[in-house]
Tab-separated table of C-alpha atoms and ligand atoms in Angstrom:
chain	number	residue	atom	x	y	z
F	9	MET	CA	-9.413	-29.678	-10.587
F	10	SER	CA	-11.881	-30.537	-7.859
F	11	HIS	CA	-10.677	-32.160	-4.623
F	12	ASP	CA	-13.177	-33.986	-2.461
F	13	GLY	CA	-13.354	-32.853	1.127
F	14	LEU	CA	-10.777	-30.100	0.891
F	15	ALA	CA	-10.693	-27.213	3.356
F	16	CYS	CA	-8.548	-24.114	3.051
F	17	ILE	CA	-7.200	-21.724	5.670
F	18	ILE	CA	-5.823	-18.394	4.435
F	19	LEU	CA	-3.653	-16.485	6.894
F	20	ALA	CA	-4.195	-12.740	6.819
F	21	GLY	CA	-4.017	-11.815	10.491
F	22	GLY	CA	-0.642	-10.071	10.439
F	23	LYS	CA	-0.035	-6.383	11.055
F	24	SER	CA	1.656	-5.635	7.699
F	25	THR	CA	3.558	-2.717	9.225
F	26	ARG	CA	5.888	-2.417	6.242
F	27	MET	CA	3.056	-1.390	3.917
F	28	LYS	CA	2.527	1.816	5.974
F	29	SER	CA	-1.148	1.808	5.129
F	30	ASP	CA	-4.588	2.146	6.695
F	31	THR	CA	-5.718	-0.601	4.304
F	32	PRO	CA	-4.959	-4.205	5.325
F	33	LYS	CA	-2.168	-5.565	3.145
F	34	VAL	CA	-4.221	-8.318	1.500
F	35	LEU	CA	-6.705	-5.701	0.243
F	36	HIS	CA	-4.094	-3.822	-1.748
F	37	LYS	CA	-4.671	-4.495	-5.423
F	38	ILE	CA	-2.756	-5.642	-8.430
F	39	ALA	CA	-4.405	-5.273	-11.839
F	40	GLY	CA	-7.498	-4.067	-10.017
F	41	LEU	CA	-8.018	-7.155	-7.849
F	42	SER	CA	-6.996	-7.477	-4.187
F	43	LEU	CA	-4.100	-9.756	-3.278
F	44	ILE	CA	-6.493	-12.037	-1.427
F	45	GLY	CA	-8.910	-11.877	-4.375
F	46	TRP	CA	-6.222	-13.352	-6.638
F	47	LEU	CA	-5.520	-16.084	-4.126
F	48	LEU	CA	-9.230	-16.883	-3.771
F	49	ARG	CA	-9.477	-17.395	-7.537
F	50	THR	CA	-6.814	-20.069	-7.251
F	51	VAL	CA	-8.412	-21.584	-4.165
F	52	GLU	CA	-11.891	-21.633	-5.704
F	53	ALA	CA	-10.518	-23.546	-8.695
F	54	MET	CA	-9.857	-26.387	-6.199
F	55	ASN	CA	-13.539	-26.407	-5.282
F	56	PRO	CA	-12.990	-26.630	-1.517
F	57	ASP	CA	-15.786	-27.500	0.943
F	58	ARG	CA	-14.889	-24.524	3.085
F	59	VAL	CA	-12.516	-21.590	3.101
F	60	ILE	CA	-11.594	-19.848	6.343
F	61	VAL	CA	-9.732	-16.549	6.300
F	62	VAL	CA	-7.857	-15.620	9.487
F	63	THR	CA	-7.945	-11.862	10.146
F	64	ALA	CA	-6.947	-9.428	12.893
F	65	PRO	CA	-9.430	-7.425	14.999
F	66	PHE	CA	-8.560	-4.201	13.130
F	67	SER	CA	-8.795	-5.721	9.647
F	68	ASP	CA	-11.661	-8.180	9.966
F	69	LYS	CA	-14.517	-6.003	8.762
F	70	ALA	CA	-12.804	-4.910	5.555
F	71	ILE	CA	-11.394	-8.347	4.736
F	72	ALA	CA	-14.717	-10.081	5.489
F	73	ALA	CA	-16.446	-7.825	2.961
F	74	GLU	CA	-13.864	-8.685	0.308
F	75	VAL	CA	-13.876	-12.472	0.807
F	76	ALA	CA	-17.649	-13.014	1.265
F	77	PRO	CA	-19.321	-15.504	1.099
F	78	HIS	CA	-16.237	-17.164	2.624
F	79	LYS	CA	-15.980	-16.868	6.398
F	80	THR	CA	-13.388	-15.002	8.415
F	81	ILE	CA	-12.216	-15.784	11.913
F	82	ILE	CA	-10.397	-13.277	14.107
F	83	GLN	CA	-7.005	-14.102	15.627
F	84	LYS	CA	-7.075	-11.852	18.710
F	85	THR	CA	-3.333	-11.164	18.886
F	86	ALA	CA	-0.804	-11.941	16.166
F	87	LYS	CA	1.298	-14.574	17.909
F	88	GLY	CA	2.595	-16.211	14.758
F	89	THR	CA	1.449	-18.321	11.826
F	90	GLY	CA	0.990	-21.409	14.038
F	91	ASP	CA	-1.286	-19.423	16.326
F	92	ALA	CA	-3.231	-18.141	13.320
F	93	VAL	CA	-3.964	-21.713	12.202
F	94	LYS	CA	-4.985	-22.533	15.771
F	95	ALA	CA	-7.516	-19.694	15.638
F	96	ALA	CA	-9.081	-21.334	12.585
F	97	LEU	CA	-9.448	-24.794	14.154
F	98	PRO	CA	-12.956	-24.305	15.611
F	99	ALA	CA	-14.201	-23.461	12.108
F	100	LEU	CA	-12.796	-26.789	10.854
F	101	LYS	CA	-14.864	-28.910	13.234
F	102	GLY	CA	-16.042	-32.111	11.594
F	103	HIS	CA	-13.659	-31.755	8.652
F	104	GLU	CA	-11.460	-34.780	7.979
F	105	GLY	CA	-10.089	-34.238	4.489
F	106	PRO	CA	-6.863	-32.436	3.597
F	107	VAL	CA	-6.424	-28.862	4.820
F	108	LEU	CA	-4.655	-26.365	2.628
F	109	ILE	CA	-2.891	-23.551	4.505
F	110	LEU	CA	-1.957	-20.509	2.417
F	111	LEU	CA	-0.598	-17.020	3.119
F	112	GLY	CA	-2.936	-14.221	2.070
F	113	ASP	CA	-0.319	-12.245	0.155
F	114	MET	CA	0.731	-14.725	-2.565
F	115	PRO	CA	-1.266	-13.531	-5.584
F	116	LEU	CA	0.852	-15.261	-8.244
F	117	LEU	CA	0.274	-18.780	-6.906
F	118	ARG	CA	-1.347	-20.939	-9.632
F	119	ALA	CA	-4.013	-23.599	-9.200
F	120	GLU	CA	-1.777	-26.242	-10.844
F	121	SER	CA	0.878	-25.719	-8.168
F	122	VAL	CA	-1.696	-25.992	-5.385
F	123	ALA	CA	-3.047	-29.214	-6.944
F	124	ASP	CA	0.501	-30.657	-6.940
F	125	LEU	CA	0.855	-29.717	-3.277
F	126	ILE	CA	-2.416	-31.454	-2.394
F	127	SER	CA	-1.339	-34.616	-4.237
F	128	ALA	CA	2.062	-34.566	-2.495
F	129	ALA	CA	0.313	-34.466	0.898
F	130	GLN	CA	-1.598	-37.613	0.000
F	131	GLU	CA	1.425	-39.762	-0.887
F	132	ASP	CA	1.896	-42.971	1.124
F	133	GLY	CA	3.280	-42.277	4.573
F	134	ALA	CA	2.848	-38.525	4.275
F	135	GLY	CA	1.026	-36.556	6.942
F	136	MET	CA	1.546	-33.271	5.164
F	137	ALA	CA	3.332	-31.504	2.311
F	138	VAL	CA	5.118	-28.186	2.037
F	139	LEU	CA	5.274	-26.047	-1.100
F	140	ALA	CA	8.897	-25.114	-1.665
F	141	ALA	CA	10.830	-23.075	-4.196
F	142	ASP	CA	14.430	-22.971	-5.276
F	143	ALA	CA	15.060	-19.285	-4.661
F	144	PRO	CA	17.964	-17.384	-6.207
F	145	ASN	CA	17.761	-15.049	-3.204
F	146	PRO	CA	16.485	-17.000	-0.172
F	147	ASP	CA	17.006	-14.123	2.301
F	148	GLY	CA	14.160	-13.746	4.747
F	149	TYR	CA	12.483	-17.057	3.940
F	150	GLY	CA	12.343	-20.196	6.047
F	151	ARG	CA	14.851	-22.811	4.750
F	152	LEU	CA	14.087	-26.480	4.150
F	153	VAL	CA	16.669	-28.647	5.884
F	154	THR	CA	16.711	-32.094	4.271
F	155	ALA	CA	18.150	-35.433	5.418
F	156	SER	CA	20.694	-37.364	3.304
F	157	ASN	CA	17.840	-39.241	1.542
F	158	GLY	CA	16.313	-35.912	0.486
F	159	ALA	CA	13.400	-36.135	2.946
F	160	LEU	CA	12.472	-33.020	4.874
F	161	ALA	CA	14.043	-32.895	8.339
F	162	LYS	CA	12.805	-29.469	9.453
F	163	ILE	CA	12.097	-25.897	8.422
F	164	VAL	CA	14.251	-23.220	9.998
F	165	GLU	CA	13.205	-19.573	9.956
F	166	ASP	CA	15.750	-17.115	8.527
F	167	ARG	CA	16.220	-15.530	11.965
F	168	ASP	CA	16.932	-18.923	13.552
F	169	CYS	CA	19.312	-20.218	10.837
F	170	THR	CA	22.935	-21.172	11.422
F	171	ASP	CA	25.372	-19.753	8.830
F	172	ALA	CA	25.380	-23.108	7.016
F	173	GLN	CA	21.563	-23.252	6.950
F	174	ARG	CA	21.416	-19.707	5.620
F	175	GLY	CA	23.196	-20.998	2.503
F	176	ILE	CA	20.289	-23.339	1.651
F	177	SER	CA	18.337	-22.135	-1.384
F	178	LEU	CA	15.284	-24.383	-0.955
F	179	ILE	CA	12.741	-22.146	0.776
F	180	ASN	CA	9.327	-22.442	2.377
F	181	THR	CA	6.754	-20.586	0.284
F	182	GLY	CA	4.440	-20.653	3.302
F	183	ALA	CA	1.874	-22.979	1.706
F	184	PHE	CA	1.138	-26.338	3.320
F	185	CYS	CA	-1.350	-29.134	2.915
F	186	VAL	CA	-1.988	-31.137	6.081
F	187	ASN	CA	-3.968	-34.294	6.838
F	188	GLY	CA	-7.161	-32.986	8.437
F	189	THR	CA	-7.533	-35.759	10.998
F	190	HIS	CA	-4.201	-34.838	12.629
F	191	LEU	CA	-4.032	-31.075	12.084
F	192	ALA	CA	-5.632	-29.972	15.359
F	193	ALA	CA	-3.541	-32.286	17.536
F	194	TRP	CA	-0.323	-31.226	15.792
F	195	VAL	CA	-1.063	-27.502	15.874
F	196	ASN	CA	-1.812	-27.681	19.590
F	197	ARG	CA	1.695	-29.061	20.167
F	198	ILE	CA	3.488	-26.070	18.547
F	199	LYS	CA	5.685	-24.166	21.052
F	200	SER	CA	7.049	-20.637	20.890
F	201	ASN	CA	10.721	-21.337	21.755
F	202	ASN	CA	12.328	-19.417	18.859
F	203	ALA	CA	14.022	-16.094	18.097
F	204	GLN	CA	10.720	-14.220	17.925
F	205	GLY	CA	8.837	-16.057	20.693
F	206	GLU	CA	6.056	-16.799	18.170
F	207	PHE	CA	4.131	-19.942	17.298
F	208	TYR	CA	5.481	-21.064	13.921
F	209	ILE	CA	3.437	-23.194	11.519
F	210	THR	CA	6.834	-24.308	10.229
F	211	ASP	CA	7.278	-26.511	13.333
F	212	LEU	CA	4.583	-28.887	12.025
F	213	PRO	CA	6.894	-31.223	10.022
F	214	GLU	CA	8.911	-32.101	13.128
F	215	ILE	CA	5.750	-32.630	15.174
F	216	ALA	CA	4.257	-34.872	12.457
F	217	ALA	CA	7.530	-36.858	12.381
F	218	GLU	CA	7.175	-37.578	16.111
F	219	ASP	CA	3.954	-39.413	15.185
F	220	GLY	CA	5.679	-41.246	12.330
F	221	PHE	CA	4.410	-39.100	9.432
F	222	GLU	CA	6.619	-37.698	6.712
F	223	THR	CA	6.354	-34.249	5.138
F	224	THR	CA	6.707	-34.390	1.359
F	225	ILE	CA	8.134	-31.493	-0.601
F	226	SER	CA	6.399	-30.086	-3.666
F	227	ILE	CA	8.716	-27.735	-5.574
F	228	LEU	CA	7.374	-24.848	-7.670
F	229	GLU	CA	8.390	-24.961	-11.328
F	230	ASP	CA	8.402	-21.171	-11.417
F	231	GLU	CA	9.745	-19.734	-8.178
F	232	ASP	CA	8.109	-16.359	-8.944
F	233	GLU	CA	4.815	-17.866	-7.785
F	234	ALA	CA	6.204	-17.742	-4.260
F	235	LEU	CA	6.647	-13.971	-4.358
F	236	GLY	CA	4.765	-12.248	-1.573
F	237	VAL	CA	4.087	-8.613	-0.818
F	238	ASN	CA	5.666	-7.004	2.217
F	239	ASP	CA	6.018	-3.379	1.057
F	240	ARG	CA	5.046	-0.985	-1.744
F	241	LEU	CA	8.038	-1.961	-3.857
F	242	ASP	CA	6.955	-5.620	-3.781
F	243	LEU	CA	3.459	-4.508	-4.729
F	244	SER	CA	4.737	-2.571	-7.758
F	245	GLN	CA	6.892	-5.500	-8.857
F	246	LEU	CA	3.999	-7.949	-8.723
F	247	GLU	CA	1.827	-5.461	-10.635
F	248	TYR	CA	4.560	-5.326	-13.277
F	249	MET	CA	4.687	-9.113	-13.560
F	250	MET	CA	0.909	-9.472	-13.603
F	251	GLN	CA	0.604	-6.878	-16.396
F	252	ILE	CA	3.074	-8.848	-18.503
F	253	SER	CA	1.008	-11.981	-18.076
F	254	LEU	CA	-2.300	-10.205	-18.849
F	255	ARG	CA	-0.856	-8.679	-22.045
F	256	LEU	CA	0.512	-12.052	-23.152
F	257	HIS	CA	-2.906	-13.572	-22.576
F	258	ALA	CA	-4.561	-10.860	-24.707
F	259	MET	CA	-2.041	-11.267	-27.525
F	260	ASP	CA	-2.403	-15.054	-27.330
F	261	GLY	CA	-6.097	-14.484	-27.927
F	262	GLY	CA	-5.386	-12.585	-31.136
F	263	ALA	CA	-5.099	-8.945	-30.056
F	264	THR	CA	-2.411	-6.657	-31.488
F	265	MET	CA	-0.488	-4.269	-29.249
F	266	ILE	CA	1.993	-1.890	-30.841
F	267	ASP	CA	3.673	-1.205	-27.512
F	268	PRO	CA	2.451	-3.797	-24.978
F	269	GLN	CA	4.434	-2.230	-22.145
F	270	SER	CA	2.327	0.919	-22.276
F	271	VAL	CA	-1.016	-0.896	-22.172
F	272	PHE	CA	-2.445	-1.558	-18.710
F	273	LEU	CA	-5.135	-4.175	-18.260
F	274	SER	CA	-7.285	-5.400	-15.397
F	275	HIS	CA	-7.755	-8.835	-13.878
F	276	ASP	CA	-11.088	-9.255	-15.686
F	277	THR	CA	-10.400	-7.571	-19.046
F	278	LYS	CA	-11.915	-9.518	-21.955
F	279	ILE	CA	-10.353	-8.851	-25.344
F	280	GLY	CA	-11.476	-10.500	-28.587
F	281	GLN	CA	-9.638	-11.444	-31.734
F	282	ASP	CA	-8.196	-8.818	-34.088
F	283	VAL	CA	-8.580	-6.093	-31.526
F	284	MET	CA	-5.970	-3.372	-32.007
F	285	ILE	CA	-4.758	-1.564	-28.908
F	286	GLU	CA	-2.488	1.393	-29.574
F	287	PRO	CA	0.103	2.674	-27.082
F	288	ASN	CA	-0.717	4.312	-23.746
F	289	VAL	CA	-4.097	2.817	-23.072
F	290	ILE	CA	-5.426	2.161	-19.574
F	291	ILE	CA	-8.179	-0.369	-19.108
F	292	GLY	CA	-9.822	-0.483	-15.695
F	293	ALA	CA	-12.060	-3.170	-14.233
F	294	GLY	CA	-15.087	-4.601	-16.024
F	295	VAL	CA	-14.146	-4.006	-19.662
F	296	GLU	CA	-15.008	-6.224	-22.609
F	297	ILE	CA	-13.677	-5.424	-26.075
F	298	GLU	CA	-15.192	-7.435	-28.900
F	299	ASN	CA	-13.550	-8.706	-32.078
F	300	GLY	CA	-12.031	-6.202	-34.462
F	301	ALA	CA	-12.454	-3.117	-32.266
F	302	THR	CA	-9.707	-0.492	-32.195
F	303	ILE	CA	-8.631	1.386	-29.097
F	304	HIS	CA	-6.550	4.329	-30.207
F	305	ALA	CA	-3.701	5.817	-28.186
F	306	PHE	CA	-4.149	7.524	-24.821
F	307	SER	CA	-7.625	6.222	-24.102
F	308	HIS	CA	-8.956	5.312	-20.679
F	309	ILE	CA	-11.772	2.773	-20.409
F	310	GLU	CA	-13.476	1.252	-17.366
F	311	GLY	CA	-16.655	-0.726	-16.761
F	312	ALA	CA	-17.624	-0.592	-20.427
F	313	LYS	CA	-18.340	-2.815	-23.382
F	314	ILE	CA	-16.794	-1.950	-26.734
F	315	GLY	CA	-18.617	-3.741	-29.558
F	316	ALA	CA	-17.214	-5.526	-32.593
F	317	GLY	CA	-15.433	-3.209	-34.982
F	318	ALA	CA	-16.048	-0.122	-32.845
F	319	SER	CA	-13.444	2.614	-32.619
F	320	VAL	CA	-12.442	4.494	-29.466
F	321	GLY	CA	-10.056	7.431	-29.165
F	322	PRO	CA	-7.395	8.671	-29.404
F	323	TYR	CA	-7.773	10.454	-26.075
F	324	ALA	CA	-11.219	9.102	-25.258
F	325	ARG	CA	-12.499	8.410	-21.788
F	326	ILE	CA	-15.180	5.741	-21.478
F	327	ARG	CA	-16.609	5.493	-17.984
F	328	PRO	CA	-18.604	2.725	-16.274
F	329	LYS	CA	-21.971	1.463	-17.512
F	330	SER	CA	-21.244	2.578	-21.051
F	331	VAL	CA	-21.671	0.565	-24.223
F	332	ILE	CA	-20.127	1.474	-27.560
F	333	GLU	CA	-22.002	-0.839	-29.912
F	334	SER	CA	-20.574	-2.477	-32.996
F	335	GLY	CA	-19.317	-0.095	-35.628
F	336	ALA	CA	-19.884	2.960	-33.428
F	337	SER	CA	-17.139	5.512	-33.136
F	338	VAL	CA	-16.017	7.709	-30.251
F	339	GLY	CA	-13.265	10.116	-31.210
F	340	ASN	CA	-10.820	12.422	-29.501
F	341	PHE	CA	-11.533	14.204	-26.232
F	342	ILE	CA	-14.943	12.639	-25.746
F	343	GLU	CA	-16.083	11.537	-22.309
F	344	VAL	CA	-18.820	8.911	-22.255
F	345	ASN	CA	-20.478	8.172	-18.914
F	346	ARG	CA	-23.348	5.694	-18.281
F	347	SER	CA	-24.292	6.040	-21.939
F	348	THR	CA	-24.886	3.817	-24.920
F	349	LEU	CA	-23.865	4.632	-28.464
F	350	LYS	CA	-25.884	2.306	-30.657
F	351	LYS	CA	-24.701	0.642	-33.855
F	352	GLY	CA	-22.944	2.914	-36.300
F	353	SER	CA	-23.402	6.096	-34.261
F	354	LYS	CA	-20.625	8.652	-34.085
F	355	ALA	CA	-19.302	11.239	-31.648
F	356	LYS	CA	-15.973	12.168	-33.125
F	357	HIS	CA	-14.674	15.342	-31.509
F	358	LEU	CA	-14.807	16.961	-28.061
F	359	GLY	CA	-17.780	16.503	-25.818
F	360	TYR	CA	-19.528	14.998	-22.841
F	361	LEU	CA	-22.168	12.295	-23.189
F	362	GLY	CA	-23.668	11.490	-19.783
F	363	ASP	CA	-26.771	9.326	-19.171
F	364	VAL	CA	-27.742	9.346	-22.833
F	365	THR	CA	-28.759	6.682	-25.300
F	366	VAL	CA	-27.518	7.643	-28.741
F	367	GLY	CA	-29.590	5.908	-31.438
F	368	GLU	CA	-28.272	3.982	-34.421
F	369	LYS	CA	-26.416	6.021	-37.014
F	370	CYS	CA	-26.869	9.211	-35.023
F	371	ASN	CA	-24.187	11.843	-35.587
F	372	VAL	CA	-23.184	13.800	-32.516
F	373	GLY	CA	-21.391	16.967	-33.608
F	374	ALA	CA	-18.164	18.400	-32.243
F	375	GLY	CA	-18.434	19.925	-28.804
F	376	THR	CA	-21.840	18.503	-27.894
F	377	VAL	CA	-22.417	18.532	-24.164
F	378	VAL	CA	-25.228	16.731	-22.378
F	379	ALA	CA	-26.045	18.618	-19.188
F	380	ASN	CA	-27.254	15.574	-17.250
F	381	TYR	CA	-26.854	16.910	-13.705
F	382	ASP	CA	-28.925	19.661	-12.108
F	383	GLY	CA	-26.868	19.823	-8.962
F	384	TYR	CA	-29.110	17.278	-7.207
F	385	GLU	CA	-30.042	14.526	-9.638
F	386	LYS	CA	-28.841	12.931	-12.862
F	387	HIS	CA	-31.327	12.902	-15.755
F	388	LYS	CA	-31.515	10.647	-18.807
F	389	SER	CA	-31.777	11.671	-22.464
F	390	THR	CA	-32.205	9.933	-25.800
F	391	PHE	CA	-31.012	10.868	-29.265
F	392	GLY	CA	-33.183	9.128	-31.890
F	393	LYS	CA	-32.111	6.828	-34.667
F	394	GLY	CA	-30.487	8.747	-37.507
F	395	SER	CA	-30.723	12.066	-35.643
F	396	PHE	CA	-28.136	14.792	-36.128
F	397	ILE	CA	-26.876	16.871	-33.227
F	398	GLY	CA	-25.179	19.978	-34.580
F	399	SER	CA	-21.838	21.071	-33.222
F	400	ASN	CA	-21.544	22.972	-29.982
F	401	SER	CA	-25.021	22.048	-28.771
F	402	THR	CA	-25.984	21.789	-25.141
F	403	ILE	CA	-28.683	19.219	-24.431
F	404	VAL	CA	-30.243	19.958	-21.048
F	405	ALA	CA	-31.493	16.622	-19.695
F	406	PRO	CA	-33.995	15.089	-19.553
F	407	VAL	CA	-34.628	15.530	-23.270
F	408	ALA	CA	-35.760	13.142	-26.012
F	409	ILE	CA	-34.652	13.973	-29.515
F	410	GLY	CA	-36.728	12.115	-32.090
F	411	ASP	CA	-35.632	9.780	-34.892
F	412	GLY	CA	-34.259	11.672	-37.866
F	413	ALA	CA	-34.454	15.023	-36.040
F	414	ILE	CA	-31.840	17.746	-36.433
F	415	VAL	CA	-30.524	20.023	-33.728
F	416	ALA	CA	-29.005	23.122	-35.274
F	417	ALA	CA	-25.422	23.867	-34.352
F	418	GLY	CA	-24.989	26.037	-31.300
F	419	SER	CA	-28.419	25.242	-29.852
F	420	THR	CA	-29.318	24.832	-26.212
F	421	VAL	CA	-32.118	22.270	-26.196
F	422	THR	CA	-34.364	22.107	-23.130
F	423	VAL	CA	-37.510	20.502	-24.610
F	424	ASN	CA	-38.261	17.283	-26.487
F	425	VAL	CA	-37.823	17.387	-30.260
F	426	PRO	CA	-40.297	15.311	-32.381
F	427	ASP	CA	-39.170	12.853	-35.071
F	428	ASP	CA	-37.822	14.529	-38.209
F	429	ALA	CA	-38.144	18.051	-36.727
F	430	LEU	CA	-35.521	20.789	-36.722
F	431	ALA	CA	-34.713	22.409	-33.398
F	432	ILE	CA	-32.938	25.741	-33.413
F	433	ALA	CA	-32.349	27.438	-30.107
F	434	ARG	CA	-29.824	30.189	-30.596
F	435	VAL	CA	-29.755	33.956	-31.003
F	436	GLU	CA	-30.634	34.950	-34.551
F	437	GLY	CA	-27.798	36.318	-36.623
F	438	ASP	CA	-27.425	40.064	-37.385
F	439	VAL	CA	-25.020	41.090	-40.141
F	440	ARG	CA	-24.256	44.851	-40.503
F	441	PRO	CA	-22.573	45.683	-43.826
F	442	GLY	CA	-19.613	48.112	-43.566
F	443	TRP	CA	-19.779	48.305	-39.763
F	444	ALA	CA	-16.283	46.976	-39.194
F	445	LEU	CA	-14.764	49.329	-41.704
F	446	GLU	CA	-16.486	52.385	-40.134
F	447	ARG	CA	-15.213	51.369	-36.722
F	448	ARG	CA	-11.654	50.951	-37.961
F	449	LYS	CA	-11.706	54.392	-39.567
F	450	LYS	CA	-13.003	55.992	-36.392
F	451	LYS	CA	-10.416	54.338	-34.176
F	452	GLU	CA	-7.500	55.056	-36.493
F	453	SER	CA	-8.324	58.722	-37.232
Z	9	LIG	C1	6.541	-17.005	6.718
Z	9	LIG	C2	7.118	-18.375	7.072
Z	9	LIG	C3	8.435	-18.579	6.331
Z	9	LIG	C4	8.169	-18.462	4.838
Z	9	LIG	C5	7.523	-17.113	4.512
Z	9	LIG	C6	7.087	-17.079	3.064
Z	9	LIG	C7	6.479	-18.920	9.357
Z	9	LIG	C8	6.909	-18.942	10.769
Z	9	LIG	N1	7.367	-18.448	8.489
Z	9	LIG	O1	7.445	-16.018	7.190
Z	9	LIG	O2	8.972	-19.853	6.608
Z	9	LIG	O3	9.386	-18.596	4.124
Z	9	LIG	O4	6.343	-16.910	5.312
Z	9	LIG	O5	6.655	-15.792	2.721
Z	9	LIG	O6	5.402	-19.363	9.068
Z	9	LIG	N2	-0.061	-14.114	9.953
Z	9	LIG	C9	-1.181	-14.262	10.742
Z	9	LIG	N3	-1.045	-14.214	12.084
Z	9	LIG	C10	0.158	-14.066	12.698
Z	9	LIG	C11	1.298	-13.928	11.893
Z	9	LIG	C12	1.164	-13.961	10.509
Z	9	LIG	O7	-2.295	-14.412	10.232
Z	9	LIG	O8	0.200	-14.060	13.948
Z	9	LIG	C13	-0.216	-14.131	8.492
Z	9	LIG	C14	0.217	-12.816	7.865
Z	9	LIG	O9	-0.898	-11.945	7.720
Z	9	LIG	C15	0.747	-13.272	6.515
Z	9	LIG	C16	1.237	-14.678	6.754
Z	9	LIG	O10	0.639	-15.114	7.961
Z	9	LIG	O11	-0.260	-13.312	5.528
Z	9	LIG	C17	2.760	-14.769	6.867
Z	9	LIG	O12	3.222	-13.947	7.912
Z	9	LIG	P1	4.616	-13.201	7.834
Z	9	LIG	O13	4.813	-12.481	9.100
Z	9	LIG	O14	4.715	-12.436	6.556
Z	9	LIG	O15	5.621	-14.448	7.794
Z	9	LIG	P2	7.102	-14.442	7.257
Z	9	LIG	O16	7.997	-13.876	8.306
Z	9	LIG	O17	7.163	-13.845	5.922
Z	10	LIG	MG1	5.851	-12.539	4.713
C-alpha cells in the first residue's frame, strides 16, 4: 500500500485536559501500545517519505521518545488545529506530494481507510479530501455541509453550528489529505474568526474552493474507526473494542478460547494454531505462544515465549525474558523470571525460578526457590539435563547443578553439584521412640 511522495503530519499538540493526567494523551495505551503508536502502524503501512508529529512544549520530550525515528516539531501555543499544521510547514520544505493530516488520538483508523482518503484527494479537480463518517451521535464533531450536488461546501465546528447544521450526521473525523504544492499557501490563509478564536484546519475546504479546487469526501465504512479519546471512559471503551478485535484475530488463526471476554491480549501477541487459552488469562507485551500450547486459567504472561505443546498454569506467572520450550510444563503458583525451561522439563507446583536455565527433562520439585538476588546483584544458575531438584529446596545462586544430578528434598544448595551426584544439605533426622507418649503422660498427669 505504498504511496510515492507521501508526507504525514500527526497533530498531538493539544492540552488534553479531560484526561486529567501527567502523561500526554497520545501516550496512554490500549492493548499495551500508545494511541500514537497504533496510528503510526497505520501510517507506516502507507510508506510515507516523512512523518512529522506536532507536539506541545510540555509533551515534546516524551512523545519524541515514543515516535522515534520520526521527527517532532513543537507548536509553541495551542492555537488550534490549523495553527498546528502551520507549525509543521517548515519540516515539509521541498515536499510536493500529497500530505496526510491525522489526529494523534485515533487508534482504530485502518490503513485501508487512509489509502481511500489519499486516492480521493487525487481525483480530478480535487485539491484535498476529508475523511468523514456517518455518525449515529454526531455531537461534538465538525459537520460536513454539502451542496445540492453532494459536493462539500464547508465544515462547521459543533460550537459554530446553526440548529439545522447540528442535525447533520456526516462528521469530520479530523483526517485530511491535501495537495502538497498548495498546502502552505492555504494554511497561511486560515483566520481565527470563530467561536473559540482558534485557527481551524477545517477552514481549508473553503480556502481551496477560492482557488478553484474541490474537496472530495471519503466516507468510512465503519464509523467506529473515527472514535477518538478525550477522557478515561473513551480510553476504556477503545480498549474494550481493541480486545475484541485481538481475540477474533487469535481465534481466526486457530486458537480456542473458552471465555474470550476474560482473555486479555496485547498489540503484539502472537498465537499459533490449536493453542488453548482458558478463562481469566492476561497476556502482556512481547508474548509468542506456539502451536498446540495450553495456557490454563488465571495465568499472567509477559515478554515470554511459550513453545509448541507446552503447558502453563493454572495460576502461573511468566515474566519477561523467559522461554518455556516445547513440551515443558509450568504448573500452579510458579513464578518464572528471566529463565528458560528446556524441552520436556517440569516445574509443577509452587516456586520461584529466577535467572535459571532448567535443562531438558529436568524435574523441579514442589516449592523449589532459586535465591537469585543477594540484595545487590542477580546471579544465574543452571539445572542440568535430566537433573532432579527435590521438593522444598533452596538453590542459592550462582549454582550449577550437573546433568543427571539429584538434590535431596529440603536442601539448601550453595555450591555446584557435579553430574550424576547427590546433594543433601539438610539437618540429619533424629527419631526418638516413645518420646511423644512419655511427654503426653507427663503433661496429662
Ligand atoms: C477536531 C475537528 C473537528 C473533528 C474532530 C474529530 C478542528 C477545528 N476540529 O475537533 O471538526 O470533528 O476533531 O475528533 O479541527 N491539536 C494540536 N494543536 C492545537 C489544537 C489541537 O496539535 O492547537 C491536536 C490535538 O492534540 C488533537 C487534535 O489536534 O490530537 C484535535 O484537537 P481537538 O481539540 O481534540 O479537536 P476537536 O475539538 O475534537
Ligand atoms: Mg478531539
